[in-house]
Each structure stands twice: as structure tokens, then as C-alpha cells.
Amino acid sequence: MIYLDNAATTKMAPEVFQAMTPYFMEHFGNPGAVYSHGTEAKKAVAKARESVASLIGAKRDEIYFTSGGTEADNWALCAVAEAYGVKGKHVITTKIEHHAILNTCAYLEGRGCEVTYLNVDEHGMISLEELTRSIRPDTILVSVMTANNEVGTIQPIREIGAIARENGILFHTDAVQAFGQIPLDMRELGVDLLSASAHKLNGPKGVGCLYVREGVSLGAYLHGGAQERSHRAGTENVPGIVGFGAAADRAKNHLSEKVKKEIALRDHFLNKLTSEIPDCKLNGHPDKRLPGNLNITFLDVEAVSLLLRLDSLGVCASAGSACTSGSAKPSHVLTAMGLADSDARSTIRLTLSDENTMEEIDKAADLIRDSVMLLRKKKLEVMA
Ligand code: PLP
């Protein structure tokens, strides 16, 4: 199998698995208990919080563990709407967010909030002028993703943070795709709230975090016990949190090496595909994009047929995001970037990791080329 769907999820790293293992059966105690068996778990959760914070230059107490990116996004948006509802009910986001943001915005609209959805250009980039123009006296939150999950475009986070701060508005970023993939420093970027998810950086599924900058006061997401400083009640997912910490340590230690390797693989892949396959086009920003992301339109080829064929040949890739792969609608991200529905339906996403090899990339490129040619030939035969 050649796995090229790392934006959907990543394979757990062996050192992450090893770090987690003792917390299932050996140190199974409740971190809230007073006996030493529980203290072991409590210490492990504290260590993981330190590791996750350290990856983004945050303080330990600014990290709140959640069940993943979706929960962190829901929490950030709903808690700001609730806490700042007296100041206003206007939220600014973009048309290309993940559905964890878009559907939470729709929920808030149903509860009296107004949401402005910023446009993006043909590269998937927002306009800072449009952002500035959209700010109103009742704006309470700007939520713009750090990097897009489909096309990999990286937004100007520092500049967005500065605009939000100048206007006294909170800034949330969904960094699920960027966390552990590119350097992020909370002190430099002026971010107030950030969502992340462990399974995108070789950690376990079902665990993530919300970073809340010190000084920002948000209400609790889950009510109950005193876990997560009374903000997210429920006995902690200790093995998951330990795995997230180990994945953050691993990402921190390998980040520059990983970025370099992924860029080399990606550029080689892109070169090979575009030089050997006529009528194909890269979507997203030419250079402000995630190191491992390629999003390519192959004209006159149904993405679903191409993906099924690639699957039968042992190549895992996707069209759009994993969460929308069952949907008949063309990608909202690609259509917001101006692609026609038919082109959006002819687009696939290839997301690499530093575990991929040049041989795999060459083989995948050959299989994609042959499949695209075959599907185009079949289409012509049907039309003849
Ligand atoms: N936000 C983005 C940008 C994502 O890509 C994803 C998952 O693909 C999520 C949020 C949801 O994260 P999780 O799967 O941890 O709930």
C-alpha cells in the first residue's frame, strides 16, 4: 500500500504507541485519585500538557485537552459567543473552513449570531482588506484556519492576529492541519485560541486540545468534575493524552527535517505528474502551502473513478476531505476558489508524510498517469 492521505489521518508512530501502552493496564489509575497509582497518571497528563504546549511556544496552563479538533472548534466558537454575547453577536470566518467550524457557525446563526464568511482568491487565500472591512462594532471573534485541509493553503496568521488585536477582537485559528507540520509560535502569532488534533501528527485518534491564551476567559465546555481546571469535565483519556504528548515531542524534534523531506517529495511528485499528464493543474497556493499537500485537477476524469482505481492498485488518496468524501456535492473549498463544479469533481488530494519514499512517489505517479489516461480513453469511447 502507498498511503497518500495523511491529511485524513496519520499512522501512529511506534514511540507514541510505546509511550501510551503502560497507561492502559499498568498505570490505569484515575488521575483524580489521591493514591500513588492515580498520581502516576496525573503526572503523565501534566507531562503531556507540557509537551503539547512546548510545540507551539505556549504555557502549560493554556492547553485544555479535548476529544479532538472538532470539539476544540465547537468549544472555541460557542464559548466566545456565550462569554462575549453582551458585546456583540458578529463572528467572521471564511468560506473554506472545515465543517467543524462551518456547522458550528450555522448553529450559532440559529441562536441569533451573525456570521460573515470571507471569500478566498484562486489560491485559497483570504484578503486582509476584506477582513478589515468586515469588522463591525459588534464583532467578537475572527476564526480563520491556519492551513486548509483540502488545498493546504497557509493563511497570513500573524497579520490576521494583528488586525484582530488592533480592533479588540478575539482570534481563533483551526490549526488541526498545521499543528506539528509547520512551525507555530503562539507568542509571535497573536493567536488567542487554537484547535489541534493528535491524529494528524502520528498520535492517537480521539484526542486534541484547545489552546486558550492566558487572560482570555472562556466558560466551561463540559460541566461536571474539576478536570481540565473545571473547563472540560470528565475523567481524562490518559493513554490518548500521553500519546498526544509523545507525538508533540516527536514532531518538535523532527519538524525541520520532516518539512524538508516532504517538500522534496512533493515537488518531485508534482513535477512528474504535471510533466507526464496533459491537462492537469495544481490547486492552492504555489508556495504558501503545507509541505505534504498536493491538490490536483485532472480534466475530464471523475475523481471518484480515479480514486477507486487507485485503491485497487494499492494507492490511498482522497477527493476533498475525509469528512465530506461521502458527499455528492463538489468541494466547498474548491468552488469558493472559483473552480467550476465539473473541475472540482475531477480533483484529488494527495497528502504525503516524511515516511513516504521517492520510490513510492515515482510508483504512485506512474499509476496515477496510467489511470488518468485509461479513464480519459474510456470516456472518449463511451462518447464515440
Ligand atoms: N479541522 C480541520 C481543518 C480538519 O482537517 C479536521 C479533520 O480532518 C478537523 C478540524 C476535525 O478534527 P478531528 O478529526 O480531530 O475532530
Short mmCIF file of C-alpha atoms and ligand atoms in Angstrom, two decimals:
data_model
loop_
_atom_site.label_atom_id
_atom_site.label_comp_id
_atom_site.label_asym_id
_atom_site.label_seq_id
_atom_site.Cartn_x
_atom_site.Cartn_y
_atom_site.Cartn_z
CA MET A 1 0.00 0.00 0.00
CA ILE A 2 1.16 3.53 -0.78
CA TYR A 3 -0.53 5.81 1.75
CA LEU A 4 -1.09 9.33 0.42
CA ASP A 5 -3.92 10.50 2.67
CA ASN A 6 -2.07 11.93 5.65
CA ALA A 7 -4.42 14.93 5.88
CA ALA A 8 -7.22 12.48 6.72
CA THR A 9 -5.18 10.77 9.39
CA THR A 10 -1.62 9.59 10.03
CA LYS A 11 -0.14 6.28 11.12
CA MET A 12 0.71 6.20 14.80
CA ALA A 13 4.46 6.47 15.42
CA PRO A 14 5.98 3.47 17.27
CA GLU A 15 7.33 5.70 20.07
CA VAL A 16 3.83 7.14 20.56
CA PHE A 17 2.35 3.66 20.85
CA GLN A 18 5.07 2.66 23.30
CA ALA A 19 4.51 5.75 25.43
CA MET A 20 0.76 5.05 25.60
CA THR A 21 0.87 1.31 26.31
CA PRO A 22 1.59 1.40 30.10
CA TYR A 23 -1.42 3.68 30.66
CA PHE A 24 -3.96 1.06 29.58
CA MET A 25 -3.20 -1.73 32.06
CA GLU A 26 -0.23 -0.91 34.24
CA HIS A 27 -0.90 2.71 35.28
CA PHE A 28 -4.66 2.58 34.83
CA GLY A 29 -5.45 4.72 37.88
CA ASN A 30 -7.70 7.77 37.76
CA PRO A 31 -5.59 10.96 37.62
CA GLY A 32 -8.00 12.49 40.14
CA ALA A 33 -7.26 9.84 42.81
CA VAL A 34 -5.04 10.53 45.83
CA TYR A 35 -3.17 7.19 45.90
CA SER A 36 0.11 6.86 44.04
CA HIS A 37 -1.44 4.68 41.33
CA GLY A 38 -3.52 7.68 40.26
CA THR A 39 -0.66 10.10 40.79
CA GLU A 40 1.29 8.26 38.06
CA ALA A 41 -1.48 9.04 35.60
CA LYS A 42 -1.77 12.61 36.84
CA LYS A 43 1.96 13.17 36.34
CA ALA A 44 1.77 11.71 32.84
CA VAL A 45 -1.08 14.06 31.89
CA ALA A 46 0.90 17.04 33.25
CA LYS A 47 3.97 15.97 31.25
CA ALA A 48 1.92 15.63 28.07
CA ARG A 49 0.42 19.08 28.62
CA GLU A 50 3.96 20.46 28.87
CA SER A 51 4.97 18.72 25.61
CA VAL A 52 1.92 19.93 23.67
CA ALA A 53 2.39 23.50 24.97
CA SER A 54 6.08 23.45 24.15
CA LEU A 55 5.47 22.56 20.48
CA ILE A 56 3.68 25.92 19.98
CA GLY A 57 5.51 28.12 22.50
CA ALA A 58 2.55 28.13 24.87
CA LYS A 59 2.33 27.82 28.65
CA ARG A 60 1.22 24.54 30.17
CA ASP A 61 -1.94 26.04 31.65
CA GLU A 62 -3.00 27.42 28.29
CA ILE A 63 -3.66 23.88 26.99
CA TYR A 64 -7.03 22.16 27.58
CA PHE A 65 -7.31 18.59 26.34
CA THR A 66 -10.39 17.70 24.29
CA SER A 67 -11.67 14.74 22.29
CA GLY A 68 -10.15 16.20 19.09
CA GLY A 69 -10.21 19.09 16.67
CA THR A 70 -13.99 19.11 16.23
CA GLU A 71 -14.60 19.54 19.95
CA ALA A 72 -11.95 22.26 20.23
CA ASP A 73 -13.56 24.18 17.33
CA ASN A 74 -17.05 23.84 18.83
CA TRP A 75 -15.81 24.91 22.23
CA ALA A 76 -13.91 27.97 20.95
CA LEU A 77 -16.79 29.35 18.90
CA CYS A 78 -19.65 28.57 21.28
CA ALA A 79 -17.80 29.74 24.39
CA VAL A 80 -16.78 33.06 22.81
CA ALA A 81 -20.35 33.63 21.56
CA GLU A 82 -21.61 32.97 25.08
CA ALA A 83 -18.97 34.90 27.02
CA TYR A 84 -18.91 37.96 24.74
CA GLY A 85 -22.60 37.98 23.74
CA VAL A 86 -23.13 41.22 25.65
CA LYS A 87 -20.52 42.99 23.49
CA GLY A 88 -21.92 41.67 20.22
CA LYS A 89 -23.07 38.72 18.13
CA HIS A 90 -20.99 39.05 14.98
CA VAL A 91 -18.42 36.43 14.00
CA ILE A 92 -16.08 36.48 10.98
CA THR A 93 -14.84 33.27 9.41
CA THR A 94 -14.05 32.04 5.88
CA LYS A 95 -15.86 30.09 3.19
CA ILE A 96 -13.20 27.38 3.21
CA GLU A 97 -13.22 26.28 6.85
CA HIS A 98 -13.66 22.67 7.89
CA HIS A 99 -17.26 21.69 8.67
CA ALA A 100 -16.35 21.63 12.38
CA ILE A 101 -16.28 25.43 12.06
CA LEU A 102 -18.90 25.95 9.34
CA ASN A 103 -21.56 23.83 11.01
CA THR A 104 -20.84 25.40 14.41
CA CYS A 105 -21.29 28.82 12.77
CA ALA A 106 -24.61 27.63 11.31
CA TYR A 107 -25.63 26.51 14.80
CA LEU A 108 -24.71 29.94 16.22
CA GLU A 109 -26.65 31.67 13.43
CA GLY A 110 -29.68 29.71 14.59
CA ARG A 111 -29.12 31.20 18.04
CA GLY A 112 -29.04 34.84 16.96
CA CYS A 113 -25.41 35.32 15.85
CA GLU A 114 -24.50 36.86 12.51
CA VAL A 115 -21.61 35.33 10.60
CA THR A 116 -19.58 36.87 7.76
CA TYR A 117 -17.90 34.29 5.53
CA LEU A 118 -14.79 35.76 3.91
CA ASN A 119 -14.07 34.96 0.27
CA VAL A 120 -10.80 33.47 -0.90
CA ASP A 121 -8.86 34.08 -4.11
CA GLU A 122 -7.95 31.43 -6.69
CA HIS A 123 -5.15 30.23 -4.38
CA GLY A 124 -7.45 29.81 -1.39
CA MET A 125 -6.07 32.91 0.35
CA ILE A 126 -8.25 35.38 2.25
CA SER A 127 -7.91 39.15 1.71
CA LEU A 128 -6.76 41.17 4.72
CA GLU A 129 -8.59 44.17 3.28
CA GLU A 130 -11.86 42.24 3.17
CA LEU A 131 -11.25 41.08 6.74
CA THR A 132 -10.66 44.67 7.92
CA ARG A 133 -13.74 45.89 6.03
CA SER A 134 -15.88 43.18 7.61
CA ILE A 135 -15.14 44.19 11.19
CA ARG A 136 -18.07 45.90 12.92
CA PRO A 137 -18.52 47.38 16.40
CA ASP A 138 -20.35 44.17 17.41
CA THR A 139 -17.69 41.75 16.05
CA ILE A 140 -16.49 39.46 18.83
CA LEU A 141 -14.47 36.80 17.03
CA VAL A 142 -12.42 36.12 13.92
CA SER A 143 -11.90 32.42 13.16
CA VAL A 144 -9.58 31.65 10.24
CA MET A 145 -7.94 28.28 9.76
CA THR A 146 -4.13 28.18 9.80
CA ALA A 147 -3.91 25.81 6.81
CA ASN A 148 -6.64 24.36 4.68
CA ASN A 149 -7.27 20.62 4.88
CA GLU A 150 -8.00 20.21 1.15
CA VAL A 151 -5.66 22.54 -0.71
CA GLY A 152 -3.05 23.17 2.01
CA THR A 153 -3.05 26.98 1.66
CA ILE A 154 -1.47 28.65 4.71
CA GLN A 155 -3.19 31.90 5.75
CA PRO A 156 -1.34 35.03 6.98
CA ILE A 157 -1.95 34.22 10.64
CA ARG A 158 0.36 36.85 12.13
CA GLU A 159 -1.32 39.63 10.09
CA ILE A 160 -4.82 38.38 10.96
CA GLY A 161 -3.80 38.28 14.65
CA ALA A 162 -2.56 41.87 14.45
CA ILE A 163 -5.81 43.10 12.84
CA ALA A 164 -7.91 41.29 15.45
CA ARG A 165 -5.84 42.71 18.29
CA GLU A 166 -5.95 46.29 16.95
CA ASN A 167 -9.73 46.01 16.90
CA GLY A 168 -10.06 44.36 20.30
CA ILE A 169 -11.48 41.14 18.81
CA LEU A 170 -10.53 37.59 19.75
CA PHE A 171 -8.75 35.48 17.12
CA HIS A 172 -9.28 31.73 16.87
CA THR A 173 -7.47 29.53 14.39
CA ASP A 174 -8.25 25.94 13.48
CA ALA A 175 -4.70 24.63 13.26
CA VAL A 176 -5.62 20.94 13.00
CA GLN A 177 -3.74 20.57 9.70
CA ALA A 178 -0.80 22.79 10.64
CA PHE A 179 -0.01 21.68 14.20
CA GLY A 180 3.19 19.65 14.08
CA GLN A 181 3.50 20.18 10.30
CA ILE A 182 4.87 23.74 10.22
CA PRO A 183 6.43 25.88 12.98
CA LEU A 184 3.82 27.76 15.06
CA ASP A 185 4.67 30.07 17.95
CA MET A 186 1.81 31.46 19.98
CA ARG A 187 3.83 34.38 21.34
CA GLU A 188 4.72 35.56 17.84
CA LEU A 189 1.43 34.95 16.09
CA GLY A 190 -1.02 36.85 18.30
CA VAL A 191 -3.45 33.94 18.43
CA ASP A 192 -5.97 33.85 21.29
CA LEU A 193 -7.46 30.40 20.68
CA LEU A 194 -6.16 27.46 18.65
CA SER A 195 -7.53 23.99 17.90
CA ALA A 196 -5.35 20.93 17.31
CA SER A 197 -5.79 17.18 16.94
CA ALA A 198 -3.32 14.40 17.78
CA HIS A 199 -4.15 12.01 14.94
CA LYS A 200 -2.79 14.42 12.32
CA LEU A 201 0.72 14.21 13.80
CA ASN A 202 1.18 10.47 14.25
CA GLY A 203 -0.69 10.46 17.54
CA PRO A 204 -3.91 8.66 18.56
CA LYS A 205 -7.41 9.46 17.30
CA GLY A 206 -9.99 10.99 19.61
CA VAL A 207 -7.74 13.43 21.44
CA GLY A 208 -6.86 17.04 20.75
CA CYS A 209 -6.64 20.36 22.52
CA LEU A 210 -7.82 23.91 22.67
CA TYR A 211 -5.11 26.49 23.38
CA VAL A 212 -6.58 29.44 25.28
CA ARG A 213 -4.21 32.38 25.72
CA GLU A 214 -3.67 33.39 29.33
CA GLY A 215 -6.02 36.27 30.11
CA VAL A 216 -8.81 35.06 27.80
CA SER A 217 -11.69 33.91 29.93
CA LEU A 218 -13.93 31.22 28.45
CA GLY A 219 -16.74 29.27 30.04
CA ALA A 220 -16.64 25.51 30.57
CA TYR A 221 -17.45 23.22 27.64
CA LEU A 222 -18.47 20.15 29.64
CA HIS A 223 -19.92 20.54 33.11
CA GLY A 224 -19.15 18.06 35.87
CA GLY A 225 -15.93 17.35 37.75
CA ALA A 226 -12.90 19.59 38.12
CA GLN A 227 -10.86 18.08 35.27
CA GLU A 228 -9.07 20.49 32.90
CA ARG A 229 -9.30 23.20 35.55
CA SER A 230 -13.11 22.78 35.65
CA HIS A 231 -13.42 23.71 31.96
CA ARG A 232 -13.83 20.27 30.40
CA ALA A 233 -15.21 17.79 32.88
CA GLY A 234 -14.84 14.02 32.57
CA THR A 235 -12.15 11.55 33.51
CA GLU A 236 -9.18 12.21 31.27
CA ASN A 237 -8.36 9.98 28.31
CA VAL A 238 -4.98 9.26 29.89
CA PRO A 239 -3.46 6.96 27.20
CA GLY A 240 -4.69 9.32 24.47
CA ILE A 241 -3.30 12.40 26.19
CA VAL A 242 0.02 10.65 26.83
CA GLY A 243 0.10 9.70 23.13
CA PHE A 244 -0.62 13.30 22.12
CA GLY A 245 2.28 14.45 24.31
CA ALA A 246 4.63 11.88 22.78
CA ALA A 247 3.51 12.87 19.27
CA ALA A 248 4.16 16.55 20.09
CA ASP A 249 7.67 15.71 21.39
CA ARG A 250 8.36 13.71 18.25
CA ALA A 251 7.05 16.49 15.98
CA LYS A 252 9.17 19.08 17.78
CA ASN A 253 12.33 17.01 17.43
CA HIS A 254 11.84 16.22 13.74
CA LEU A 255 10.00 19.25 12.40
CA SER A 256 12.64 20.91 10.21
CA GLU A 257 13.85 17.56 8.83
CA LYS A 258 10.25 16.47 8.14
CA VAL A 259 9.35 19.72 6.35
CA LYS A 260 12.47 19.46 4.14
CA LYS A 261 11.79 15.85 3.21
CA GLU A 262 8.11 16.40 2.47
CA ILE A 263 8.83 19.42 0.27
CA ALA A 264 11.38 17.40 -1.73
CA LEU A 265 8.91 14.52 -2.19
CA ARG A 266 6.02 16.85 -3.02
CA ASP A 267 7.93 18.90 -5.60
CA HIS A 268 9.23 15.76 -7.29
CA PHE A 269 5.71 14.30 -7.34
CA LEU A 270 4.21 17.48 -8.77
CA ASN A 271 6.89 17.75 -11.45
CA LYS A 272 6.40 14.19 -12.53
CA LEU A 273 2.60 14.45 -12.64
CA THR A 274 2.46 17.76 -14.49
CA SER A 275 5.18 16.81 -16.99
CA GLU A 276 3.71 13.39 -17.81
CA ILE A 277 -0.04 14.09 -17.69
CA PRO A 278 -1.62 16.65 -20.02
CA ASP A 279 -4.43 18.88 -18.73
CA CYS A 280 -3.77 18.73 -15.03
CA LYS A 281 -3.49 21.65 -12.67
CA LEU A 282 -2.35 22.25 -9.11
CA ASN A 283 -4.87 23.91 -6.79
CA GLY A 284 -3.92 26.00 -3.79
CA HIS A 285 -1.08 28.44 -3.29
CA PRO A 286 2.13 27.75 -5.26
CA ASP A 287 4.39 28.18 -2.21
CA LYS A 288 2.33 29.19 0.87
CA ARG A 289 1.08 25.63 1.27
CA LEU A 290 1.56 22.73 3.64
CA PRO A 291 4.74 20.78 2.86
CA GLY A 292 2.92 17.49 2.27
CA ASN A 293 -0.11 18.72 0.30
CA LEU A 294 -0.91 18.36 -3.40
CA ASN A 295 -4.40 19.01 -4.72
CA ILE A 296 -4.71 18.36 -8.43
CA THR A 297 -7.44 18.63 -11.04
CA PHE A 298 -7.23 16.09 -13.88
CA LEU A 299 -9.56 17.47 -16.53
CA ASP A 300 -12.23 15.09 -17.85
CA VAL A 301 -11.61 12.49 -15.15
CA GLU A 302 -14.18 11.68 -12.45
CA ALA A 303 -12.26 11.88 -9.17
CA VAL A 304 -14.33 9.04 -7.68
CA SER A 305 -13.45 6.67 -10.55
CA LEU A 306 -9.78 7.63 -10.30
CA LEU A 307 -9.72 7.07 -6.53
CA LEU A 308 -11.43 3.66 -6.83
CA ARG A 309 -8.95 2.60 -9.49
CA LEU A 310 -6.02 3.83 -7.43
CA ASP A 311 -7.40 1.96 -4.42
CA SER A 312 -7.47 -1.27 -6.46
CA LEU A 313 -3.82 -0.60 -7.31
CA GLY A 314 -2.87 -0.05 -3.66
CA VAL A 315 -2.76 3.77 -3.56
CA CYS A 316 -4.78 5.59 -0.86
CA ALA A 317 -5.77 9.15 -1.75
CA SER A 318 -8.93 11.20 -1.39
CA ALA A 319 -11.20 13.76 -3.02
CA GLY A 320 -11.81 16.70 -0.72
CA SER A 321 -11.64 15.96 2.98
CA ALA A 322 -12.26 12.61 4.64
CA CYS A 323 -15.30 14.05 6.41
CA THR A 324 -17.02 15.01 3.14
CA SER A 325 -15.91 12.07 1.00
CA GLY A 326 -19.40 10.53 1.12
CA SER A 327 -21.00 13.76 -0.08
CA ALA A 328 -22.32 14.17 -3.62
CA LYS A 329 -21.63 17.92 -3.54
CA PRO A 330 -18.44 19.30 -5.08
CA SER A 331 -15.95 20.59 -2.52
CA HIS A 332 -16.98 23.91 -0.94
CA VAL A 333 -13.30 24.82 -0.76
CA LEU A 334 -12.65 24.37 -4.49
CA THR A 335 -15.85 26.12 -5.55
CA ALA A 336 -15.02 29.05 -3.21
CA MET A 337 -11.68 29.27 -5.06
CA GLY A 338 -13.58 29.64 -8.32
CA LEU A 339 -13.37 26.10 -9.75
CA ALA A 340 -16.32 25.00 -11.85
CA ASP A 341 -18.32 22.13 -10.31
CA SER A 342 -17.08 19.78 -13.05
CA ASP A 343 -13.41 20.64 -12.31
CA ALA A 344 -13.99 20.30 -8.58
CA ARG A 345 -15.37 16.80 -9.27
CA SER A 346 -12.18 15.99 -11.21
CA THR A 347 -9.87 16.83 -8.32
CA ILE A 348 -7.99 14.63 -5.91
CA ARG A 349 -5.94 15.34 -2.80
CA LEU A 350 -2.57 13.65 -2.28
CA THR A 351 -1.08 14.23 1.17
CA LEU A 352 2.37 12.89 1.92
CA SER A 353 4.32 12.20 5.07
CA ASP A 354 8.04 12.02 5.70
CA GLU A 355 7.64 8.23 5.80
CA ASN A 356 6.91 8.12 2.06
CA THR A 357 9.89 7.26 -0.13
CA MET A 358 10.94 8.57 -3.57
CA GLU A 359 10.27 5.07 -4.94
CA GLU A 360 6.69 5.19 -3.65
CA ILE A 361 6.19 8.64 -5.15
CA ASP A 362 7.54 7.51 -8.55
CA LYS A 363 5.33 4.43 -8.46
CA ALA A 364 2.25 6.40 -7.42
CA ALA A 365 2.88 8.98 -10.15
CA ASP A 366 3.12 6.20 -12.77
CA LEU A 367 -0.12 4.60 -11.52
CA ILE A 368 -1.94 7.95 -11.49
CA ARG A 369 -0.70 8.76 -15.03
CA ASP A 370 -1.79 5.38 -16.39
CA SER A 371 -5.15 5.55 -14.61
CA VAL A 372 -5.89 9.08 -15.81
CA MET A 373 -5.03 8.11 -19.41
CA LEU A 374 -7.17 4.97 -19.22
CA LEU A 375 -10.18 6.79 -17.74
CA ARG A 376 -9.94 9.54 -20.36
CA LYS A 377 -9.73 6.93 -23.13
CA LYS A 378 -12.78 5.09 -21.73
CA LYS A 379 -14.72 8.34 -21.56
CA LEU A 380 -13.94 9.09 -25.21
CA GLU A 381 -15.00 5.56 -26.20
CA VAL A 382 -18.34 5.97 -24.40
CA MET A 383 -18.92 9.33 -26.11
CA ALA A 384 -17.97 8.00 -29.59
N1 PLP B 1 -10.37 20.96 11.35
C1 PLP B 1 -9.65 20.59 10.28
C2 PLP B 1 -9.00 21.65 9.44
C3 PLP B 1 -9.50 19.24 9.97
O1 PLP B 1 -8.80 18.88 8.90
C4 PLP B 1 -10.13 18.28 10.81
C5 PLP B 1 -10.04 16.85 10.48
O2 PLP B 1 -9.79 16.45 9.39
C6 PLP B 1 -10.85 18.73 11.92
C7 PLP B 1 -10.96 20.07 12.16
C8 PLP B 1 -11.51 17.76 12.85
O3 PLP B 1 -10.57 17.16 13.69
P1 PLP B 1 -10.92 15.81 14.48
O4 PLP B 1 -10.91 14.72 13.46
O5 PLP B 1 -9.83 15.66 15.48
O6 PLP B 1 -12.24 16.02 15.14
#
